[in-house]
Structures are given as structure tokens and as C-alpha cells.
mmCIF file of C-alpha atoms in Angstrom:
data_model
loop_
_atom_site.group_PDB
_atom_site.id
_atom_site.type_symbol
_atom_site.label_atom_id
_atom_site.label_comp_id
_atom_site.label_asym_id
_atom_site.label_seq_id
_atom_site.Cartn_x
_atom_site.Cartn_y
_atom_site.Cartn_z
ATOM 1 C CA UNK I 1 -0.144 16.570 4.848
ATOM 2 C CA UNK I 2 1.975 15.680 1.788
ATOM 3 C CA UNK I 3 2.746 12.169 0.624
ATOM 4 C CA UNK I 4 6.207 12.093 2.229
ATOM 5 C CA UNK I 5 4.694 12.918 5.616
ATOM 6 C CA UNK I 6 2.002 10.274 5.121
ATOM 7 C CA UNK I 7 4.531 7.571 4.320
ATOM 8 C CA UNK I 8 6.860 8.537 7.147
ATOM 9 C CA UNK I 9 4.131 8.476 9.767
ATOM 10 C CA UNK I 10 3.893 4.674 9.408
ATOM 11 C CA UNK I 11 5.875 3.430 12.404
ATOM 12 C CA UNK I 12 6.976 -0.177 12.703
ATOM 13 C CA UNK I 13 6.708 -2.333 15.826
ATOM 14 C CA UNK I 14 6.795 -6.024 16.644
ATOM 15 C CA UNK I 15 5.250 -7.656 19.689
ATOM 16 C CA UNK I 16 6.601 -11.095 20.548
ATOM 17 C CA UNK I 17 4.718 -13.283 18.093
ATOM 18 C CA UNK I 18 7.188 -16.171 17.761
ATOM 19 C CA UNK I 19 6.961 -17.709 21.229
ATOM 20 C CA UNK I 20 6.672 -21.516 21.214
ATOM 21 C CA UNK I 21 3.323 -23.119 21.972
ATOM 22 C CA UNK I 22 2.433 -26.509 23.390
ATOM 23 C CA UNK I 23 -0.673 -28.664 23.084
ATOM 24 C CA UNK I 24 -1.623 -30.409 26.332
ATOM 25 C CA UNK I 25 -4.587 -32.532 27.494
ATOM 26 C CA UNK I 26 -7.402 -30.591 29.111
ATOM 27 C CA UNK I 27 -8.158 -31.354 32.750
ATOM 28 C CA UNK I 28 -10.262 -29.958 35.551
ATOM 29 C CA UNK I 29 -10.212 -30.038 39.324
ATOM 30 C CA UNK I 30 -13.066 -31.211 41.564
ATOM 31 C CA UNK I 31 -11.993 -30.537 45.124
ATOM 32 C CA UNK I 32 -8.842 -32.700 45.313
ATOM 33 C CA UNK I 33 -9.541 -34.873 42.288
ATOM 34 C CA UNK I 34 -8.326 -34.356 38.721
ATOM 35 C CA UNK I 35 -10.996 -34.826 36.052
ATOM 36 C CA UNK I 36 -9.744 -35.657 32.558
ATOM 37 C CA UNK I 37 -11.423 -34.206 29.480
ATOM 38 C CA UNK I 38 -10.404 -36.636 26.706
ATOM 39 C CA UNK I 39 -12.145 -34.810 23.839
ATOM 40 C CA UNK I 40 -10.524 -31.386 24.458
ATOM 41 C CA UNK I 41 -6.973 -30.023 24.365
ATOM 42 C CA UNK I 42 -5.434 -26.745 25.535
ATOM 43 C CA UNK I 43 -2.918 -24.485 23.827
ATOM 44 C CA UNK I 44 -0.411 -22.812 26.138
ATOM 45 C CA UNK I 45 2.586 -20.520 25.788
ATOM 46 C CA UNK I 46 5.469 -22.954 26.296
ATOM 47 C CA UNK I 47 7.679 -20.221 27.763
ATOM 48 C CA UNK I 48 5.246 -18.947 30.401
ATOM 49 C CA UNK I 49 2.622 -21.739 30.645
ATOM 50 C CA UNK I 50 -0.068 -19.099 30.037
ATOM 51 C CA UNK I 51 -3.374 -20.411 28.706
ATOM 52 C CA UNK I 52 -4.156 -19.415 25.111
ATOM 53 C CA UNK I 53 -7.233 -21.438 24.155
ATOM 54 C CA UNK I 54 -8.950 -24.828 24.085
ATOM 55 C CA UNK I 55 -10.179 -26.923 21.192
ATOM 56 C CA UNK I 56 -11.340 -30.346 20.105
ATOM 57 C CA UNK I 57 -8.671 -32.994 19.667
ATOM 58 C CA UNK I 58 -8.931 -32.538 15.873
ATOM 59 C CA UNK I 59 -7.427 -29.049 16.158
ATOM 60 C CA UNK I 60 -3.934 -28.685 14.676
ATOM 61 C CA UNK I 61 -2.423 -25.258 15.345
ATOM 62 C CA UNK I 62 -0.346 -23.308 12.853
ATOM 63 C CA UNK I 63 2.126 -21.042 14.608
ATOM 64 C CA UNK I 64 2.477 -17.345 13.952
ATOM 65 C CA UNK I 65 6.065 -17.851 12.810
ATOM 66 C CA UNK I 66 5.003 -20.338 10.135
ATOM 67 C CA UNK I 67 3.001 -17.546 8.515
ATOM 68 C CA UNK I 68 4.868 -14.351 9.333
ATOM 69 C CA UNK I 69 8.475 -15.385 8.710
ATOM 70 C CA UNK I 70 8.009 -16.506 5.050
ATOM 71 C CA UNK I 71 6.064 -13.282 4.348
ATOM 72 C CA UNK I 72 8.952 -11.248 5.723
ATOM 73 C CA UNK I 73 11.327 -13.143 3.443
ATOM 74 C CA UNK I 74 9.184 -12.599 0.342
ATOM 75 C CA UNK I 75 8.728 -8.896 1.071
ATOM 76 C CA UNK I 76 12.464 -8.480 1.642
ATOM 77 C CA UNK I 77 12.935 -9.624 -1.980
ATOM 78 C CA UNK I 78 10.411 -7.190 -3.489
ATOM 79 C CA UNK I 79 10.519 -4.149 -1.182
ATOM 80 C CA UNK I 80 13.351 -2.121 0.299
ATOM 81 C CA UNK I 81 11.027 -0.249 2.642
ATOM 82 C CA UNK I 82 8.407 -2.557 4.109
ATOM 83 C CA UNK I 83 7.273 -1.638 7.615
ATOM 84 C CA UNK I 84 6.122 -4.453 9.933
ATOM 85 C CA UNK I 85 3.408 -3.732 12.501
ATOM 86 C CA UNK I 86 2.845 -6.909 14.532
ATOM 87 C CA UNK I 87 0.543 -6.831 17.533
ATOM 88 C CA UNK I 88 -0.653 -9.636 19.809
ATOM 89 C CA UNK I 89 -3.797 -9.626 21.956
ATOM 90 C CA UNK I 90 -5.115 -11.531 24.960
ATOM 91 C CA UNK I 91 -1.756 -12.811 26.258
ATOM 92 C CA UNK I 92 -0.712 -13.745 22.733
ATOM 93 C CA UNK I 93 -3.766 -15.824 21.829
ATOM 94 C CA UNK I 94 -4.430 -13.570 18.800
ATOM 95 C CA UNK I 95 -2.037 -11.909 16.355
ATOM 96 C CA UNK I 96 -2.643 -9.151 13.820
ATOM 97 C CA UNK I 97 0.299 -8.314 11.556
ATOM 98 C CA UNK I 98 0.458 -5.646 8.857
ATOM 99 C CA UNK I 99 3.328 -5.124 6.429
ATOM 100 C CA UNK I 100 3.167 -1.842 4.540
ATOM 101 C CA UNK I 101 5.528 -1.369 1.599
ATOM 102 C CA UNK I 102 6.440 2.298 1.397
ATOM 103 C CA UNK I 103 8.115 1.857 -1.987
ATOM 104 C CA UNK I 104 5.296 -0.141 -3.662
ATOM 105 C CA UNK I 105 2.543 2.393 -4.189
ATOM 106 C CA UNK I 106 0.090 3.876 -6.655
ATOM 107 C CA UNK I 107 -1.292 7.376 -7.001
ATOM 108 C CA UNK I 108 -4.384 8.332 -5.023
ATOM 109 C CA UNK I 109 -6.842 9.656 -7.644
ATOM 110 C CA UNK I 110 -8.341 12.339 -5.401
ATOM 111 C CA UNK I 111 -5.530 13.509 -3.117
ATOM 112 C CA UNK I 112 -1.897 14.530 -3.483
ATOM 113 C CA UNK I 113 -0.968 11.257 -1.879
ATOM 114 C CA UNK I 114 -0.434 7.551 -2.425
ATOM 115 C CA UNK I 115 -1.954 4.148 -1.751
ATOM 116 C CA UNK I 116 0.684 1.731 -0.447
ATOM 117 C CA UNK I 117 0.735 -2.033 -0.922
ATOM 118 C CA UNK I 118 -0.046 -3.815 2.339
ATOM 119 C CA UNK I 119 -0.197 -7.432 3.495
ATOM 120 C CA UNK I 120 -2.404 -8.185 6.508
ATOM 121 C CA UNK I 121 -2.094 -11.428 8.470
ATOM 122 C CA UNK I 122 -4.390 -12.748 11.183
ATOM 123 C CA UNK I 123 -3.907 -15.865 13.264
ATOM 124 C CA UNK I 124 -5.140 -17.051 16.640
ATOM 125 C CA UNK I 125 -4.738 -19.861 19.130
ATOM 126 C CA UNK I 126 -8.121 -19.247 20.787
ATOM 127 C CA UNK I 127 -10.311 -19.982 17.755
ATOM 128 C CA UNK I 128 -11.430 -16.397 17.102
ATOM 129 C CA UNK I 129 -9.552 -16.179 13.807
ATOM 130 C CA UNK I 130 -8.590 -18.801 11.287
ATOM 131 C CA UNK I 131 -5.408 -18.228 9.276
ATOM 132 C CA UNK I 132 -6.026 -15.178 7.085
ATOM 133 C CA UNK I 133 -3.643 -13.538 4.616
ATOM 134 C CA UNK I 134 -4.884 -10.507 2.690
ATOM 135 C CA UNK I 135 -2.910 -8.415 0.213
ATOM 136 C CA UNK I 136 -4.369 -5.069 -0.816
ATOM 137 C CA UNK I 137 -3.708 -1.357 -0.342
ATOM 138 C CA UNK I 138 -3.571 1.215 2.440
ATOM 139 C CA UNK I 139 -4.816 4.682 1.558
ATOM 140 C CA UNK I 140 -2.226 6.794 3.370
ATOM 141 C CA UNK I 141 -4.288 9.981 3.569
ATOM 142 C CA UNK I 142 -6.984 8.458 5.787
ATOM 143 C CA UNK I 143 -5.496 5.029 6.708
ATOM 144 C CA UNK I 144 -8.375 3.176 5.034
ATOM 145 C CA UNK I 145 -7.692 -0.328 3.857
ATOM 146 C CA UNK I 146 -8.433 -0.884 0.148
ATOM 147 C CA UNK I 147 -10.322 -4.169 0.016
ATOM 148 C CA UNK I 148 -9.892 -6.179 -3.176
ATOM 149 C CA UNK I 149 -11.991 -9.062 -4.483
ATOM 150 C CA UNK I 150 -8.973 -10.748 -6.087
ATOM 151 C CA UNK I 151 -9.149 -14.368 -4.953
ATOM 152 C CA UNK I 152 -5.369 -14.858 -4.872
ATOM 153 C CA UNK I 153 -5.055 -11.840 -2.563
ATOM 154 C CA UNK I 154 -7.481 -13.295 -0.008
ATOM 155 C CA UNK I 155 -6.491 -16.529 1.721
ATOM 156 C CA UNK I 156 -8.288 -18.190 4.633
ATOM 157 C CA UNK I 157 -7.749 -21.615 6.213
ATOM 158 C CA UNK I 158 -8.886 -23.366 9.371
ATOM 159 C CA UNK I 159 -6.328 -24.872 11.737
ATOM 160 C CA UNK I 160 -6.342 -28.445 10.451
ATOM 161 C CA UNK I 161 -2.623 -29.198 10.303
ATOM 162 C CA UNK I 162 -2.435 -28.818 6.499
ATOM 163 C CA UNK I 163 -1.085 -25.301 6.035
ATOM 164 C CA UNK I 164 0.023 -25.033 2.424
ATOM 165 C CA UNK I 165 0.184 -21.483 1.144
ATOM 166 C CA UNK I 166 2.120 -20.447 -1.935
ATOM 167 C CA UNK I 167 3.842 -17.341 -0.617
ATOM 168 C CA UNK I 168 4.818 -16.412 -4.178
ATOM 169 C CA UNK I 169 1.158 -15.459 -4.587
ATOM 170 C CA UNK I 170 2.125 -12.218 -2.887
ATOM 171 C CA UNK I 171 4.123 -11.296 -5.990
ATOM 172 C CA UNK I 172 0.985 -11.808 -8.100
ATOM 173 C CA UNK I 173 -0.904 -9.602 -5.655
ATOM 174 C CA UNK I 174 1.618 -6.805 -6.206
ATOM 175 C CA UNK I 175 1.024 -7.015 -9.965
ATOM 176 C CA UNK I 176 -2.735 -6.910 -9.409
ATOM 177 C CA UNK I 177 -2.316 -3.997 -6.987
ATOM 178 C CA UNK I 178 -0.634 -1.915 -9.697
ATOM 179 C CA UNK I 179 -3.613 -2.454 -12.022
ATOM 180 C CA UNK I 180 -5.784 -0.707 -9.439
ATOM 181 C CA UNK I 181 -4.288 2.696 -10.287
ATOM 182 C CA UNK I 182 -6.243 3.002 -13.524
ATOM 183 C CA UNK I 183 -9.299 1.361 -11.967
ATOM 184 C CA UNK I 184 -9.385 3.840 -9.088
ATOM 185 C CA UNK I 185 -8.858 6.743 -11.486
ATOM 186 C CA UNK I 186 -11.850 5.566 -13.501
ATOM 187 C CA UNK I 187 -13.941 5.239 -10.327
ATOM 188 C CA UNK I 188 -12.991 8.812 -9.374
ATOM 189 C CA UNK I 189 -14.507 9.985 -12.650
ATOM 190 C CA UNK I 190 -17.668 7.863 -12.531
ATOM 191 C CA UNK I 191 -20.703 9.340 -10.823
ATOM 192 C CA UNK I 192 -23.209 7.307 -8.806
ATOM 193 C CA UNK I 193 -26.772 8.072 -7.801
ATOM 194 C CA UNK I 194 -28.188 8.176 -4.305
ATOM 195 C CA UNK I 195 -30.414 5.253 -5.271
ATOM 196 C CA UNK I 196 -27.336 3.194 -6.207
ATOM 197 C CA UNK I 197 -25.656 4.070 -2.909
ATOM 198 C CA UNK I 198 -28.648 3.110 -0.771
ATOM 199 C CA UNK I 199 -29.119 -0.109 -2.721
ATOM 200 C CA UNK I 200 -25.504 -1.095 -2.046
ATOM 201 C CA UNK I 201 -25.688 -0.165 1.639
ATOM 202 C CA UNK I 202 -28.878 -2.187 2.005
ATOM 203 C CA UNK I 203 -26.926 -5.247 0.855
ATOM 204 C CA UNK I 204 -23.961 -4.591 3.150
ATOM 205 C CA UNK I 205 -26.177 -4.140 6.213
ATOM 206 C CA UNK I 206 -28.730 -6.839 5.383
ATOM 207 C CA UNK I 207 -30.321 -8.711 8.293
ATOM 208 C CA UNK I 208 -32.569 -11.760 8.035
ATOM 209 C CA UNK I 209 -35.087 -10.276 10.469
ATOM 210 C CA UNK I 210 -36.867 -7.033 9.572
ATOM 211 C CA UNK I 211 -36.889 -3.896 11.684
ATOM 212 C CA UNK I 212 -40.111 -2.412 13.059
ATOM 213 C CA UNK I 213 -40.687 -0.533 9.809
ATOM 214 C CA UNK I 214 -40.165 -3.699 7.759
ATOM 215 C CA UNK I 215 -36.653 -2.999 6.460
ATOM 216 C CA UNK I 216 -34.214 -5.901 6.336
ATOM 217 C CA UNK I 217 -31.110 -4.013 7.437
ATOM 218 C CA UNK I 218 -29.152 -2.929 10.486
ATOM 219 C CA UNK I 219 -30.368 0.656 10.830
ATOM 220 C CA UNK I 220 -27.448 1.784 12.994
ATOM 221 C CA UNK I 221 -24.829 0.581 10.525
ATOM 222 C CA UNK I 222 -26.845 1.810 7.547
ATOM 223 C CA UNK I 223 -26.856 5.253 9.178
ATOM 224 C CA UNK I 224 -23.095 5.045 9.817
ATOM 225 C CA UNK I 225 -22.464 4.157 6.173
ATOM 226 C CA UNK I 226 -24.648 7.015 4.971
ATOM 227 C CA UNK I 227 -22.760 9.406 7.249
ATOM 228 C CA UNK I 228 -19.435 8.316 5.754
ATOM 229 C CA UNK I 229 -20.893 8.595 2.259
ATOM 230 C CA UNK I 230 -21.990 12.185 2.940
ATOM 231 C CA UNK I 231 -18.499 13.031 4.241
ATOM 232 C CA UNK I 232 -16.653 11.574 1.267
ATOM 233 C CA UNK I 233 -19.201 12.896 -1.241
ATOM 234 C CA UNK I 234 -18.685 16.429 0.128
ATOM 235 C CA UNK I 235 -14.907 16.030 -0.124
ATOM 236 C CA UNK I 236 -14.485 14.167 -3.427
ATOM 237 C CA UNK I 237 -17.861 14.272 -5.210
ATOM 238 C CA UNK I 238 -20.627 11.729 -5.785
ATOM 239 C CA UNK I 239 -18.370 9.141 -7.442
ATOM 240 C CA UNK I 240 -17.587 5.444 -7.190
ATOM 241 C CA UNK I 241 -14.274 6.355 -5.567
ATOM 242 C CA UNK I 242 -16.072 8.298 -2.821
ATOM 243 C CA UNK I 243 -18.479 5.395 -2.371
ATOM 244 C CA UNK I 244 -15.639 2.877 -2.153
ATOM 245 C CA UNK I 245 -13.855 5.010 0.433
ATOM 246 C CA UNK I 246 -17.019 5.470 2.485
ATOM 247 C CA UNK I 247 -17.340 1.682 2.709
ATOM 248 C CA UNK I 248 -13.644 0.993 3.395
ATOM 249 C CA UNK I 249 -13.698 3.681 6.102
ATOM 250 C CA UNK I 250 -16.693 1.913 7.667
ATOM 251 C CA UNK I 251 -14.707 -1.344 7.519
ATOM 252 C CA UNK I 252 -11.395 0.038 8.786
ATOM 253 C CA UNK I 253 -12.805 2.187 11.612
ATOM 254 C CA UNK I 254 -15.682 0.270 13.256
ATOM 255 C CA UNK I 255 -17.735 2.101 15.893
ATOM 256 C CA UNK I 256 -20.660 1.031 18.067
ATOM 257 C CA UNK I 257 -19.597 -2.632 17.966
ATOM 258 C CA UNK I 258 -18.667 -5.039 20.767
ATOM 259 C CA UNK I 259 -15.736 -6.738 18.989
ATOM 260 C CA UNK I 260 -13.895 -4.460 16.498
ATOM 261 C CA UNK I 261 -11.454 -7.175 15.339
ATOM 262 C CA UNK I 262 -14.258 -9.567 14.457
ATOM 263 C CA UNK I 263 -16.286 -6.774 12.873
ATOM 264 C CA UNK I 264 -13.496 -5.738 10.488
ATOM 265 C CA UNK I 265 -13.159 -9.307 9.182
ATOM 266 C CA UNK I 266 -16.923 -9.723 8.781
ATOM 267 C CA UNK I 267 -17.292 -6.434 6.921
ATOM 268 C CA UNK I 268 -14.352 -7.164 4.643
ATOM 269 C CA UNK I 269 -15.987 -10.490 3.752
ATOM 270 C CA UNK I 270 -19.282 -8.747 2.985
ATOM 271 C CA UNK I 271 -17.598 -6.236 0.684
ATOM 272 C CA UNK I 272 -15.584 -8.932 -1.114
ATOM 273 C CA UNK I 273 -18.779 -10.932 -1.638
ATOM 274 C CA UNK I 274 -20.536 -7.838 -2.968
ATOM 275 C CA UNK I 275 -17.652 -6.942 -5.298
ATOM 276 C CA UNK I 276 -17.809 -10.419 -6.840
ATOM 277 C CA UNK I 277 -21.489 -10.096 -7.767
ATOM 278 C CA UNK I 278 -22.352 -9.498 -11.419
ATOM 279 C CA UNK I 279 -24.345 -6.337 -10.625
ATOM 280 C CA UNK I 280 -21.779 -4.835 -8.245
ATOM 281 C CA UNK I 281 -21.013 -1.141 -8.617
ATOM 282 C CA UNK I 282 -17.418 -1.943 -7.599
ATOM 283 C CA UNK I 283 -16.772 -4.995 -9.735
ATOM 284 C CA UNK I 284 -13.026 -5.194 -10.397
ATOM 285 C CA UNK I 285 -13.066 -7.459 -13.448
ATOM 286 C CA UNK I 286 -15.474 -6.909 -16.312
#
């Protein structure tokens, strides 16, 4: 598949994310009596009255439109070919939106292909996700996300009624994204040892309680990471770029997990934390 085919296979779609919501008091029924619950509120779809979630009275929702619409406006200024992919889950209680810019891209160091700039947005009314805005890359050849440790590119906020995000930060993230081209090229030419790989995977799969053989790691996920590492090593060599792609594949395509959406966020956080450590193999800033 050439790079034109890879770019063109990204198809846009938009579920209804902008429906109005309403916060109402939470109540219950006991036979014919109504029981008030003064310390809880419910979020409902104001168009359909469908239940979306319940929270303490301190909860202050931020609507999907408050996040998505300004991002669309910013991207319209910087990209002529951004593709929105907006999906809602559980009757609209969760939203995952991705905006891939076909015309903002860097060269893939190992394939005749490109890595496209992508903004990912998560929001929920059921408490599963806080507000999350991430700007990074999408490796078109395999559809792996390219996690970055750049603090401006990773925004997270609880629903507390004080949503203040500088959407111009996305322009900074585009500048940072372009610097990754040389970084990824260097990683593609830097070899790593099996000891380094296992040491990194031990950190990413760390568990507080040891296994039967005394190892403090999730053996299933350690095995899955090693399998991806073997695949990418065979294809692109024993390099940092192969290692990075093995991990981002593990993040982007979770298997053997009960909640894939939650797992992706948790794994991204683990990788970002690892990349920010002084001894990280994938440290982005010297």
C-alpha cells in the first residue's frame, strides 16, 4: 500500500455529539413513593430524556460541543484536509473524536509512507473519562498512534465547571510534531538490546503484587508486548523505532482486556510517564 492509498483510506464520520444535556435531581421510587437523593444529580439527553450518568452535586459537566467545535475551527485554519471521526458510545454518555490532518505529515523512517498529525478528544457524561485532548501522530501504515510526552500536547481536566483550554496550543503541537521527523529517523538508526527491551516492558507492565515466580509484572501483557517487539524487530530491525512501534501497537490495539477504551488511556499514560523519566530509552528532549 502506497502513501496515497494510506491517506485516502481514512474515512470521516460524525455521530451526533452536540445534543443538549440537562442536569436534574436524582430520585428513586419505593412502591408508590418518590425518594429524593439530595447529594446526587443525573445527566440526561435533553432531546430524548435518556439517562447518561449520575454524579455528586459538585459535578459540573463540560459538553462535547464546548471541546469539539473550537478544535474544528482551529484545524480549519491550519489544515485543508482534516478528517473528523467522531463516535459516541453508551447512548451518547461517552465520546471519542479523532481529527486526522492528511496534509500535515512527516515521513515514516521505515516505510514508504507517512505519519499524519492527529488530535484525539475524549469526553464523557458518565464519569468514565475526564476531558482529554491529545495531539500527536497517526502512523498510516499500521494505524498506530504515536504517543508523545510533550506536556502541551496532553491535556486532562476533571468536570469541575472551570474548562479553560488554550486551543492555540494545538498550533504549538503541530510545530512539535514536525520536530519528530528527525527524532524518529534517529530512532530508526539506533539499535537496542534485548535487555533494554525487557527492562522497559517490565516497567510498562509493573504490578504491585508479584506473580507466583516472584516477578512484579502482568505476565499476559508482558508476553503481548514481547510478541509485538518480535514482529516489529523482524520487519524493521532491533531499533528504538521498532521498540516504539511495538509499544504504540500494544496501546492502540488492546487485546485480552475487559474495557479497551479505558485500557488505551491507561497505557498511554504509562508510556508518557516512562518517556518523561531521565533514563527512558524514548526520551524526547535531551
